[in-house]
Short mmCIF file of C-alpha atoms in Angstrom, two decimals:
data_model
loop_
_atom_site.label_atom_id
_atom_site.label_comp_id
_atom_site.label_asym_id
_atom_site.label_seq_id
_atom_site.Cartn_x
_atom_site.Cartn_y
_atom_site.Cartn_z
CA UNK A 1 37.00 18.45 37.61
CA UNK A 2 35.23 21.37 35.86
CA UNK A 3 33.96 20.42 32.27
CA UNK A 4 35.45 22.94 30.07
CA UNK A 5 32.86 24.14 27.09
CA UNK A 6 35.19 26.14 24.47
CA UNK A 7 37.38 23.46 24.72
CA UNK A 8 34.10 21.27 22.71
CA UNK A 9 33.65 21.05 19.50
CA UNK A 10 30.96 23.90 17.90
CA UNK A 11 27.89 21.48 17.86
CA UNK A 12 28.20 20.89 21.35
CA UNK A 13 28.41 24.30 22.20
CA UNK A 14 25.42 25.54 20.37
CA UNK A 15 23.51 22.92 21.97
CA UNK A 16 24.63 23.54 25.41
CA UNK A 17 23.72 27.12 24.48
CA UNK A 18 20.43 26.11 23.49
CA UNK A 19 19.76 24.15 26.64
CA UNK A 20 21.22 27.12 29.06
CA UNK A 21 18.36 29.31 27.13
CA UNK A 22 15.76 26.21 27.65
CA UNK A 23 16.81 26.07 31.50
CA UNK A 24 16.02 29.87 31.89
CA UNK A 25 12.79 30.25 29.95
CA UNK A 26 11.61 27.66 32.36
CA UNK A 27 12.37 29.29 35.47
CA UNK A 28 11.27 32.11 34.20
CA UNK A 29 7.99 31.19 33.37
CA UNK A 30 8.22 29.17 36.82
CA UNK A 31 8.46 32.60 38.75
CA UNK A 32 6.03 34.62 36.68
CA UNK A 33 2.55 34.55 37.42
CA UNK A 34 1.64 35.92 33.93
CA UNK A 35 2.98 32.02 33.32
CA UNK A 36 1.08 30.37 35.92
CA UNK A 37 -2.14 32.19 34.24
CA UNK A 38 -1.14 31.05 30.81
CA UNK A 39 -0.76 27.21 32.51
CA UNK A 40 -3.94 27.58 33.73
CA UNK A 41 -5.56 28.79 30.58
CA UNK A 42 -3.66 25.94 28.37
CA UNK A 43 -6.22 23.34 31.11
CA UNK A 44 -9.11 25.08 30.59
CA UNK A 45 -8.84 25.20 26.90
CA UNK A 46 -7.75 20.97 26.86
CA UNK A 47 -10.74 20.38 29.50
CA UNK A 48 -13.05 22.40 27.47
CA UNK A 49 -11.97 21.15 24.38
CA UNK A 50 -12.18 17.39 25.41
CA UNK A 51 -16.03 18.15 26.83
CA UNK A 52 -17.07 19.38 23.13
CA UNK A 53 -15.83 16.98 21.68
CA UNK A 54 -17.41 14.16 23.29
CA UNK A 55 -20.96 15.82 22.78
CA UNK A 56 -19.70 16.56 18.68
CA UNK A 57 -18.34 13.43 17.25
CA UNK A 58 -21.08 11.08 18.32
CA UNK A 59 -23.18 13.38 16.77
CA UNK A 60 -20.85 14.38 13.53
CA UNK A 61 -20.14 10.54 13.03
CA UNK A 62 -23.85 9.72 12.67
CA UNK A 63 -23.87 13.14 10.25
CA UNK A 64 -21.82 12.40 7.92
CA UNK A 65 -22.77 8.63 8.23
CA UNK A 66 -23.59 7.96 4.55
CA UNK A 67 -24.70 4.06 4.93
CA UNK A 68 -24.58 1.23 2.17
CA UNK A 69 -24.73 4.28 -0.54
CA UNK A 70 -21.96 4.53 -3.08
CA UNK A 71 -22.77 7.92 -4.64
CA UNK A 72 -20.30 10.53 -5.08
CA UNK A 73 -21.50 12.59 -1.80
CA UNK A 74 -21.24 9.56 0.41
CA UNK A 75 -17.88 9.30 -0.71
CA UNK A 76 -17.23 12.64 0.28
CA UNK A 77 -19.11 12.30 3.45
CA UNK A 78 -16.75 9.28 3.95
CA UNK A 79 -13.63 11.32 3.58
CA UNK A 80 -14.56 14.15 6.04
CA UNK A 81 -15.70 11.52 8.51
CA UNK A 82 -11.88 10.14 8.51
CA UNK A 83 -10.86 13.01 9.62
CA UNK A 84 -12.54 13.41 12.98
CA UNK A 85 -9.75 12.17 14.85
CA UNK A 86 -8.33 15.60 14.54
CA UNK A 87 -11.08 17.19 16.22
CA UNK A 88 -9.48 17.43 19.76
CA UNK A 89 -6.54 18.71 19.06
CA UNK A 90 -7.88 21.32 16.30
CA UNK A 91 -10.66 22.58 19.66
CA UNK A 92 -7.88 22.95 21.78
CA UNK A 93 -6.10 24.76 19.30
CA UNK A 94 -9.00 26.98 19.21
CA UNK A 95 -9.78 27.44 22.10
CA UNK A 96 -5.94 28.43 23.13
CA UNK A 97 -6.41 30.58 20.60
CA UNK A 98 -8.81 32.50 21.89
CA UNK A 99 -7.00 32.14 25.08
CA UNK A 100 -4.16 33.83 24.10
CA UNK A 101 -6.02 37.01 22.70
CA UNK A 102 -7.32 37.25 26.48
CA UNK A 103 -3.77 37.02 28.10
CA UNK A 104 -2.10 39.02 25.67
CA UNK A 105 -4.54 42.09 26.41
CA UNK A 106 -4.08 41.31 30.20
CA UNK A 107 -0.61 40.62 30.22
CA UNK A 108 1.36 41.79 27.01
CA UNK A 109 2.93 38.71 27.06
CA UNK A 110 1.52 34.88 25.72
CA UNK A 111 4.42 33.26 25.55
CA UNK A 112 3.45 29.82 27.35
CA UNK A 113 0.27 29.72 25.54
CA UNK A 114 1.45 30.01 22.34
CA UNK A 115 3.81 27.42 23.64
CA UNK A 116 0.56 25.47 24.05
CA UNK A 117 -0.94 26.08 20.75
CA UNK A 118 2.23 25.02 18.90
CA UNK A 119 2.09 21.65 21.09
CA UNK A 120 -1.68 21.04 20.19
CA UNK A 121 -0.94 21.64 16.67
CA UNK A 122 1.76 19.26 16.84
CA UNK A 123 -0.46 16.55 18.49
CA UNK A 124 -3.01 16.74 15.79
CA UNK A 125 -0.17 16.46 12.90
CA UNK A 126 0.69 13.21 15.15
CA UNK A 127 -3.15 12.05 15.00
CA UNK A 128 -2.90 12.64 11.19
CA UNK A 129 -0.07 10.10 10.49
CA UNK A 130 -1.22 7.64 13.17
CA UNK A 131 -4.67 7.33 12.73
CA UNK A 132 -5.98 8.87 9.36
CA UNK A 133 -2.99 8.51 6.83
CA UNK A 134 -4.05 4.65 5.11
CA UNK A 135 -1.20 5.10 2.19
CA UNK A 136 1.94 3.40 2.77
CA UNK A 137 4.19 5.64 0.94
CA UNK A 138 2.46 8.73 2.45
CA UNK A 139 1.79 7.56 6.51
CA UNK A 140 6.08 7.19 5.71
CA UNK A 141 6.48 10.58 4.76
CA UNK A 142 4.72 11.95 7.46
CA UNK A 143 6.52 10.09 10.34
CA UNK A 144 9.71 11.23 8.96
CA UNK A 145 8.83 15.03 7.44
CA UNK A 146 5.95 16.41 9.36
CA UNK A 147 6.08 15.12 12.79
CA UNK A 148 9.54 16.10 13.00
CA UNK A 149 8.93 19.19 11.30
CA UNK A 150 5.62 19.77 13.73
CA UNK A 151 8.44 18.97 16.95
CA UNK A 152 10.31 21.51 15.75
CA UNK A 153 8.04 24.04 15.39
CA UNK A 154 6.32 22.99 18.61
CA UNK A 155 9.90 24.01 20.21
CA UNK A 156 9.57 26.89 18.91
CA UNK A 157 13.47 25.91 16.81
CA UNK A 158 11.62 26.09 13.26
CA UNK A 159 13.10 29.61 11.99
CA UNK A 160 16.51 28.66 13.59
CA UNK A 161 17.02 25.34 12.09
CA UNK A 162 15.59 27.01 8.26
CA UNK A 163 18.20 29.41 8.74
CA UNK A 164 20.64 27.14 9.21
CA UNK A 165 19.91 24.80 6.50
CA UNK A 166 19.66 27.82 4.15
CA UNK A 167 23.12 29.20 5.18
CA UNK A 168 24.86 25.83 4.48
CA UNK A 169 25.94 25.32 0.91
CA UNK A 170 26.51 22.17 -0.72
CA UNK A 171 28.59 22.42 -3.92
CA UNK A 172 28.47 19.64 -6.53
CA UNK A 173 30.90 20.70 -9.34
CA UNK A 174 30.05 24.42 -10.44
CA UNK A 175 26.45 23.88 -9.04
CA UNK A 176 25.67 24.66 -5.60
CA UNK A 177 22.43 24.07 -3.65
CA UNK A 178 21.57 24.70 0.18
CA UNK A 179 20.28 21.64 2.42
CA UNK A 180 17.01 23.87 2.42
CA UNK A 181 16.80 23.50 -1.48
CA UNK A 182 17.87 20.04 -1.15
CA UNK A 183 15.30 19.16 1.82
CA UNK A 184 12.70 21.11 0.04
CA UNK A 185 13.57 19.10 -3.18
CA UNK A 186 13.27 16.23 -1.58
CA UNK A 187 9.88 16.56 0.10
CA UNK A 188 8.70 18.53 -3.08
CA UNK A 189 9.83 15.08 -5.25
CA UNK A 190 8.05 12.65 -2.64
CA UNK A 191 4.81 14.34 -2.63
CA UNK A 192 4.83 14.97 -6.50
CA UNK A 193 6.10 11.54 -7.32
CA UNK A 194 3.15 10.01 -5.10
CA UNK A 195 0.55 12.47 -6.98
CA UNK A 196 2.13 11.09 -10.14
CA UNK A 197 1.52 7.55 -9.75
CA UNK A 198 -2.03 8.55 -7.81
CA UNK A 199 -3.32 10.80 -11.10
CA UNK A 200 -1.54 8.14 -13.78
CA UNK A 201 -2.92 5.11 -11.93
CA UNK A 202 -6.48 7.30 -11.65
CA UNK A 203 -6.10 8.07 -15.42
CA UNK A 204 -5.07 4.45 -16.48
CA UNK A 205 -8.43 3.53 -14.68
CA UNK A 206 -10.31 6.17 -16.36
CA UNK A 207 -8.91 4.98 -20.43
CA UNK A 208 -9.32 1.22 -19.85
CA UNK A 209 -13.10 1.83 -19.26
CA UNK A 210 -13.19 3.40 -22.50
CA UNK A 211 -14.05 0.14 -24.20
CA UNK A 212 -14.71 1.89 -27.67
CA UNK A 213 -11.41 3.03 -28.37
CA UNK A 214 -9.33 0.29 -29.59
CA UNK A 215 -6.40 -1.11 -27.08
CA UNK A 216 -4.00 0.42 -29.16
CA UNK A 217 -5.10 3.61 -28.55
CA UNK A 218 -5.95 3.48 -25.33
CA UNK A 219 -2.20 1.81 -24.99
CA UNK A 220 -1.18 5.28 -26.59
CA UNK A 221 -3.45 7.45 -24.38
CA UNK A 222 -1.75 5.81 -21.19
CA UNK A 223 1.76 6.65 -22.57
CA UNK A 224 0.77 10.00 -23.13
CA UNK A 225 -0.83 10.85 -20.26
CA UNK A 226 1.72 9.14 -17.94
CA UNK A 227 4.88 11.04 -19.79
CA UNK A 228 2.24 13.96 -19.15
CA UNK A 229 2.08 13.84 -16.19
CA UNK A 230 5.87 12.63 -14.91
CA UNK A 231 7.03 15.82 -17.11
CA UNK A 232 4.99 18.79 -15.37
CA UNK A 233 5.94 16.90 -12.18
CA UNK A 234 9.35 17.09 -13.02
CA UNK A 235 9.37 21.15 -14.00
CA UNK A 236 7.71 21.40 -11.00
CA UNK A 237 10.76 19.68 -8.83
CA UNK A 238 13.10 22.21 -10.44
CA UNK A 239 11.15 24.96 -10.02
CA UNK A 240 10.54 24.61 -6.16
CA UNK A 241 14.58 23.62 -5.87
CA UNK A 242 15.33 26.78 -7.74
CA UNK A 243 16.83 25.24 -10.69
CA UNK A 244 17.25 27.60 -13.63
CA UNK A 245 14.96 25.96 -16.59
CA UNK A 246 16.70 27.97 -18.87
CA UNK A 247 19.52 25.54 -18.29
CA UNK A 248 17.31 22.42 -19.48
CA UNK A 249 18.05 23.77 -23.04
CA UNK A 250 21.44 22.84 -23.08
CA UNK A 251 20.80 19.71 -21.47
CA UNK A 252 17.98 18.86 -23.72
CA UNK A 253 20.76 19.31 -26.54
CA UNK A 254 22.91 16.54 -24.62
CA UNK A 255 20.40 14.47 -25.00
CA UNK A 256 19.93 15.22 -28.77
CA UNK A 257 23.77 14.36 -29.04
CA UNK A 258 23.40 11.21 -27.02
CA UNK A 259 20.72 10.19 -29.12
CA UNK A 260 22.25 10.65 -32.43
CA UNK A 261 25.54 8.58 -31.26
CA UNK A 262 25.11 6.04 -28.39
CA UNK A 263 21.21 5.59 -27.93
CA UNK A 264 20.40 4.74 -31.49
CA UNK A 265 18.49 1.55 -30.68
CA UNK A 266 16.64 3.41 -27.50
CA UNK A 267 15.56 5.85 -29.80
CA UNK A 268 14.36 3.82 -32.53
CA UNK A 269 12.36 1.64 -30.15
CA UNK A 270 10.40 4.19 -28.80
CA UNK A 271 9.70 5.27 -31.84
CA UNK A 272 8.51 2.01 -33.25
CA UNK A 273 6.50 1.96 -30.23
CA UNK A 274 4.80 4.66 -30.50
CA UNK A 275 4.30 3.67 -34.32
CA UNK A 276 2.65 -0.07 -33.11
CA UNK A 277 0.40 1.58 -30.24
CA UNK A 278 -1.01 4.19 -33.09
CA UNK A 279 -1.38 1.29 -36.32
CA UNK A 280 -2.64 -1.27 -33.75
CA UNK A 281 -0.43 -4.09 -35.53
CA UNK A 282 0.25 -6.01 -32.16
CA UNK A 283 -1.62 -4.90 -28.56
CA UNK A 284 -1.69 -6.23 -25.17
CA UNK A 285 -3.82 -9.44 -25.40
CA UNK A 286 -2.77 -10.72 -28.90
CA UNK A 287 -1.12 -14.06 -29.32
CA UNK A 288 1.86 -13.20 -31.82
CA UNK A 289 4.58 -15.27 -33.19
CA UNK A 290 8.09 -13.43 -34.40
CA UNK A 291 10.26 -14.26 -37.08
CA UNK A 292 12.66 -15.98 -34.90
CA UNK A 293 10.41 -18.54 -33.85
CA UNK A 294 9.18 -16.70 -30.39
CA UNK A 295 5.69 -16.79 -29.70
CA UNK A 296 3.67 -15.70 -26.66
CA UNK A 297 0.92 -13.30 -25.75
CA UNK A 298 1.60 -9.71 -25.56
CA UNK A 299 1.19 -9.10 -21.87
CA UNK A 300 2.99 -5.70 -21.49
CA UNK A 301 4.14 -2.62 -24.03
CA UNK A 302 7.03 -0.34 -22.53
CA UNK A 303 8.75 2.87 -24.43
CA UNK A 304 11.51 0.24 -25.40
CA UNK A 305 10.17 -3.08 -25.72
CA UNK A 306 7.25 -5.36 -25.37
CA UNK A 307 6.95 -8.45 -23.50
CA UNK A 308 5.45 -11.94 -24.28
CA UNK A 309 4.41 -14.40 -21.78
CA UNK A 310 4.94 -18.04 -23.19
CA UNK A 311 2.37 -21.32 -22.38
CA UNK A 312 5.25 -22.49 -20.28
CA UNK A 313 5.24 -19.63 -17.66
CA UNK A 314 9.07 -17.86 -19.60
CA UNK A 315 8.64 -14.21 -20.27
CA UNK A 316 10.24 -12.66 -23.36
CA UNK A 317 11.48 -9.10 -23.75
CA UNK A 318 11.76 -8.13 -27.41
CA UNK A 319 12.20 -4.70 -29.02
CA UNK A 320 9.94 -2.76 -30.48
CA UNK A 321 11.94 -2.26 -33.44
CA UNK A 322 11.45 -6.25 -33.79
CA UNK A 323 7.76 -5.88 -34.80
CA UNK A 324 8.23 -3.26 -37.34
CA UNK A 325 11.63 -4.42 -39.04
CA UNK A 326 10.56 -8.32 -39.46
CA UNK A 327 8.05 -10.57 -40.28
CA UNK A 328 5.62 -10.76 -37.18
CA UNK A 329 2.11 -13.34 -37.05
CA UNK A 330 -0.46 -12.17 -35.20
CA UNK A 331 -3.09 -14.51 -34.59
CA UNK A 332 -5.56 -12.62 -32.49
CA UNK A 333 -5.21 -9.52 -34.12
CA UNK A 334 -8.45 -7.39 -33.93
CA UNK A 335 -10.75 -10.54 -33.09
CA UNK A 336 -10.17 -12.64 -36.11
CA UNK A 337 -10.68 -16.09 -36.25
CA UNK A 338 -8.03 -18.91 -36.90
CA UNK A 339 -8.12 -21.48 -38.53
CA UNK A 340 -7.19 -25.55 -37.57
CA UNK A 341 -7.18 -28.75 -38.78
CA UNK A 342 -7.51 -32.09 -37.02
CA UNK A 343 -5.70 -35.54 -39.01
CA UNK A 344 -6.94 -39.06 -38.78
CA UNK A 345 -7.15 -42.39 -40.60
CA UNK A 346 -9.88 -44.64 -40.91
CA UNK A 347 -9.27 -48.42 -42.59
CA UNK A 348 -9.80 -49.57 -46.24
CA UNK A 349 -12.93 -51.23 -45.33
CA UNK A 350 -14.76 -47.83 -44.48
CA UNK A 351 -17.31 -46.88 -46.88
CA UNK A 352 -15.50 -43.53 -47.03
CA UNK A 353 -18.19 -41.40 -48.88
CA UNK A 354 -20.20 -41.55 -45.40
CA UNK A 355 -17.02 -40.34 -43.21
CA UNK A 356 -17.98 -36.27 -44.00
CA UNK A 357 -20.70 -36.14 -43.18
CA UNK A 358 -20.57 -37.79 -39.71
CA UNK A 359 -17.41 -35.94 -38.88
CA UNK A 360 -18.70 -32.34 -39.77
CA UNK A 361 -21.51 -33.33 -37.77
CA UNK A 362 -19.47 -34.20 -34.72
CA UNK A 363 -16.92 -31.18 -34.86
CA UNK A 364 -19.95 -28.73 -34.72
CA UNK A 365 -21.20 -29.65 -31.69
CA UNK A 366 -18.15 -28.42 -30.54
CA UNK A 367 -19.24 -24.73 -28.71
CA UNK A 368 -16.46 -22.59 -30.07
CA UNK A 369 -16.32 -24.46 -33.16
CA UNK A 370 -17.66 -21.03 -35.60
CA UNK A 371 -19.62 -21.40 -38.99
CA UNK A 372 -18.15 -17.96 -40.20
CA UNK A 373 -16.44 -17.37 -42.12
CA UNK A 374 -16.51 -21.23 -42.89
CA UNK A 375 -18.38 -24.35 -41.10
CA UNK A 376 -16.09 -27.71 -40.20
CA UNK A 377 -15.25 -28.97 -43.74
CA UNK A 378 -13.59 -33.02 -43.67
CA UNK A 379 -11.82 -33.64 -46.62
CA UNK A 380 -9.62 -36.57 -48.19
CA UNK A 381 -6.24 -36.28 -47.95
CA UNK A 382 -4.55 -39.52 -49.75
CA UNK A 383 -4.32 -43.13 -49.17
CA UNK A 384 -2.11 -44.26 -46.60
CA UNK A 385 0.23 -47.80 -45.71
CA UNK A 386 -2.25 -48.40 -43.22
CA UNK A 387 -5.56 -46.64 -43.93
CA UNK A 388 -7.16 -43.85 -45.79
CA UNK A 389 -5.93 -40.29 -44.61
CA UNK A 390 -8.69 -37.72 -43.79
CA UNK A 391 -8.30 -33.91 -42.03
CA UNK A 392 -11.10 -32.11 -40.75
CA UNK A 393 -10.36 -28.10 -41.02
CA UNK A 394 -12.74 -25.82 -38.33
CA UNK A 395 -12.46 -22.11 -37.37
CA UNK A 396 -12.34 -20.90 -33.53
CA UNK A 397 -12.11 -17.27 -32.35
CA UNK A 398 -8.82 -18.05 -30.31
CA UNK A 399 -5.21 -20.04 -30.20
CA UNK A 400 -4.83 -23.44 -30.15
CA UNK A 401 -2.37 -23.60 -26.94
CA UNK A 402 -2.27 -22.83 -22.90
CA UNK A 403 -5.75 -23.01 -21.82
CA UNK A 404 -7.62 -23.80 -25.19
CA UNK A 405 -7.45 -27.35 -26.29
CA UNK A 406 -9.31 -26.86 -29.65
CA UNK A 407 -7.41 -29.36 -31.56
CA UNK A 408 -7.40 -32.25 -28.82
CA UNK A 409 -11.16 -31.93 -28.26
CA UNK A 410 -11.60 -32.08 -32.05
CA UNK A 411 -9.87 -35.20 -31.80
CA UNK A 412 -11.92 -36.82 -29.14
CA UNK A 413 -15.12 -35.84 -31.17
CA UNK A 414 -13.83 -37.85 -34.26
CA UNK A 415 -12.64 -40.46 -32.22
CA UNK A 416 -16.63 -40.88 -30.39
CA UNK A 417 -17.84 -40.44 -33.59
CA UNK A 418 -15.75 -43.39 -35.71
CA UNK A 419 -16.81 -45.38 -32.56
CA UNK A 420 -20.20 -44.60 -32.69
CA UNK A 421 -20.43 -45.56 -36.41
CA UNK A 422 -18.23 -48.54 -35.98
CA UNK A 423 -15.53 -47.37 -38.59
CA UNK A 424 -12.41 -49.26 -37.71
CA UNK A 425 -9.31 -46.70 -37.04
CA UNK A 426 -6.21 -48.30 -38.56
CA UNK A 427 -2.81 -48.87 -37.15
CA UNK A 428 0.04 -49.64 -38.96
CA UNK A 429 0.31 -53.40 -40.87
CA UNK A 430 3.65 -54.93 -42.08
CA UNK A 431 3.60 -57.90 -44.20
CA UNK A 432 6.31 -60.06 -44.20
CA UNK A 433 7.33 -62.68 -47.26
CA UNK A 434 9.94 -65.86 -45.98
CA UNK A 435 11.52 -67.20 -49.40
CA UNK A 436 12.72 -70.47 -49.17
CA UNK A 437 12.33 -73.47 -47.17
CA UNK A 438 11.72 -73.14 -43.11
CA UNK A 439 14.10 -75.29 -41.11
CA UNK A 440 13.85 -76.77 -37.95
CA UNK A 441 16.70 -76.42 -35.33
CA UNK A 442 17.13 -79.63 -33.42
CA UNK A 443 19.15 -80.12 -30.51
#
């Protein structure tokens, strides 16, 4: 039965047409002995290439060999030395190279050897991804963009298949964009969104050293720089697609429109944080409380909202408009101290002018216990059922909750101390008066 080819559909006509062409460049350069030459060159050129580079990278390694150092050039000597699993391939690149200039002015023809150099260059884009690329993201991109891409050109298919991927259209409404533009886009956004969170996480590293800026604006700076950075990134996309920019006017006027009707609350957010990162009225770190009763530690400010992290392990999300529209206690704002107090009793039989002193005495030894701006003061608060009520006030740089147990080790202080001094802590007494006359039950 003879397989009849029109009858196929295109695709599998255009590749049977490419493998008919395949089948006689091969037995062409089978019967030429301009070919065989070129074979015989593409050896040398590996074997010669594989001999320098044994004698080279022993001696290139222990070159750029920088040690236990940590300076700026052994980082760069570090950087170059990952590289030197490229150096076979890039020799036998060369020396093709120079190959080919020899068999071109023989022969007029280098078609196998420039075969070879395509296939060497393709083998040391394959040594990149495998052996040098550490990055996740990136060592992902290159399996699936530039080795293929590299195969392709090694084939020698590389201004075929761009033709053909320009020459198909894709139309999405009145727009209409070629799979090269949208290929190109979509390398083009890979790489740039990978140098955008490379530069912003860079960046971010650079402004939290900054410790004399205060984390507000260094909260500020970050936002900045990463809405910076995300922006040029994202003029750069549309340029390299070939999107008209002109055309972001009108959609930046969408986006005025959507503001003004249905993203009300996004836009006042961001605005009100932008307005806390530049006042400083609540930063990542501080222990704040809200007006509904919410409390928690700052441990994250977005463009909408910010979020607290409670003792118990919940995390809140509340809008920035929150901290600018209602009340909002901040007790760690800029460092300042807060201030506690610590109840207890002692018994009516306590000479009670002696109980200040001993308790003030006690609470200081307590190491974050401050004497600014005031030093533990115990003072009488009333007489009790049970006992005579005392409270012992004391300022700590901190908050009383998750891992600091001010109050509680105040406590056991006083309690050591009473001991100590053999003052009698009360607990409650109940009196109770029987009117009349007691009778007996019997049986």
């Amino acid at each position: 039965m003879e397989f009849d080819l029109e009858s196929q559909p295109e695709i599998v006509q255009t590749i049977a047409g490419y493998a008919v062409q395949g089948y006689e460049l091969a037995l062409s350069w089978l019967l030429s002995p301009a070919a065989w030459s070129q074979f015989g060159l593409l050896i040398v050129a590996y074997v010669a290439a594989v001999l320098v580079t044994r004698r080279m990278r022993p001696a290139l390694a222990r070159l750029l060999d920088p040690g236990a150092s940590d300076s700026i050039i052994a980082q760069s000597r570090r950087f170059v030395a990952q590289f030197l699993p490229l150096l076979l391939p890039l020799m036998a690149y060369a020396f093709t190279g120079i190959g080919e200039t020899v068999v071109r002015s023989i022969f007029d023809s280098g078609a196998v050897i420039a075969f070879g150099k395509r296939v060497f260059l393709f083998l040391a884009a394959r040594a990149l991804v495998r052996d040098i690329i550490k990055d996740p993201f990136l060592r992902l991109l290159g399996r699936v963009v530039l080795v293929p891409v590299a195969a392709i050109y090694a084939l020698g298919l590389l201004d075929t298949v761009s033709e053909l991927l320009t020459e198909t259209v894709v139309g999405l409404g009145n727009i209409q964009f070629s799979l090269m533009s949208i290929v190109r886009g979509l390398i083009a956004g890979s790489i740039l969104f990978w140098l955008g969170q490379w530069s912003n996480k860079q960046s971010a590293t650079l402004i939290e050293q900054q410790d004399q800026m205060r984390p507000s604006i260094r909260q500020l700076l970050l936002k900045a720089v990463e809405f910076s950075i995300f922006g040029v990134a994202f003029l750069l996309l549309m340029n390299i697609m070939g999107v008209n920019l002109s055309a972001l006017a009108v959609i930046g006027g969408a986006i005025g429109v959507g503001l003004g009707f249905g993203l009300q609350k996004i836009a006042s957010n961001f605005i009100s944080g932008v307005i806390l990162l530049i006042e400083g009225q609540a930063t990542v770190g501080d222990y704040v409380e809200l007006d509904g009763g919410e409390a928690g530690i700052i441990v994250k400010m977005t463009a909408r909202a910010a979020i607290l992290e409670t003792y118990d392990g919940r995390w809140i999300v509340v809008p920035n408009e929150d901290f600018i529209t209602t009340r909002v206690v901040n007790y760690s704002d800029s460092g300042s101290a807060n201030r506690y107090e610590a109840p207890f009793s002692v018994s009516y039989d306590t000479d009670i002018n002696t109980i200040p002193d001993i308790i003030e005495a006690a609470v200081a030894k307590h190491p974050e216990v401050l004497n600014e701006p005031y030093p533990p003061d115990c003072e009488l608060r009333g007489f009790g059922d049970s006992g005579i009520d005392f409270a012992v006030e004391f300022w700590v740089n901190g908050v009383d909750d998750g891992p600091n147990k001010y109050t509680s080790d105040v406590l056991f202080l006083i309690w050591n101390a009473l001991k100590d001094n053999d003052i009698t802590i009360p607990y409650p007494h109940r009196t109770i008066e029987v009117s009349g006359e007691l009778r007996t039950r019997t049986e």
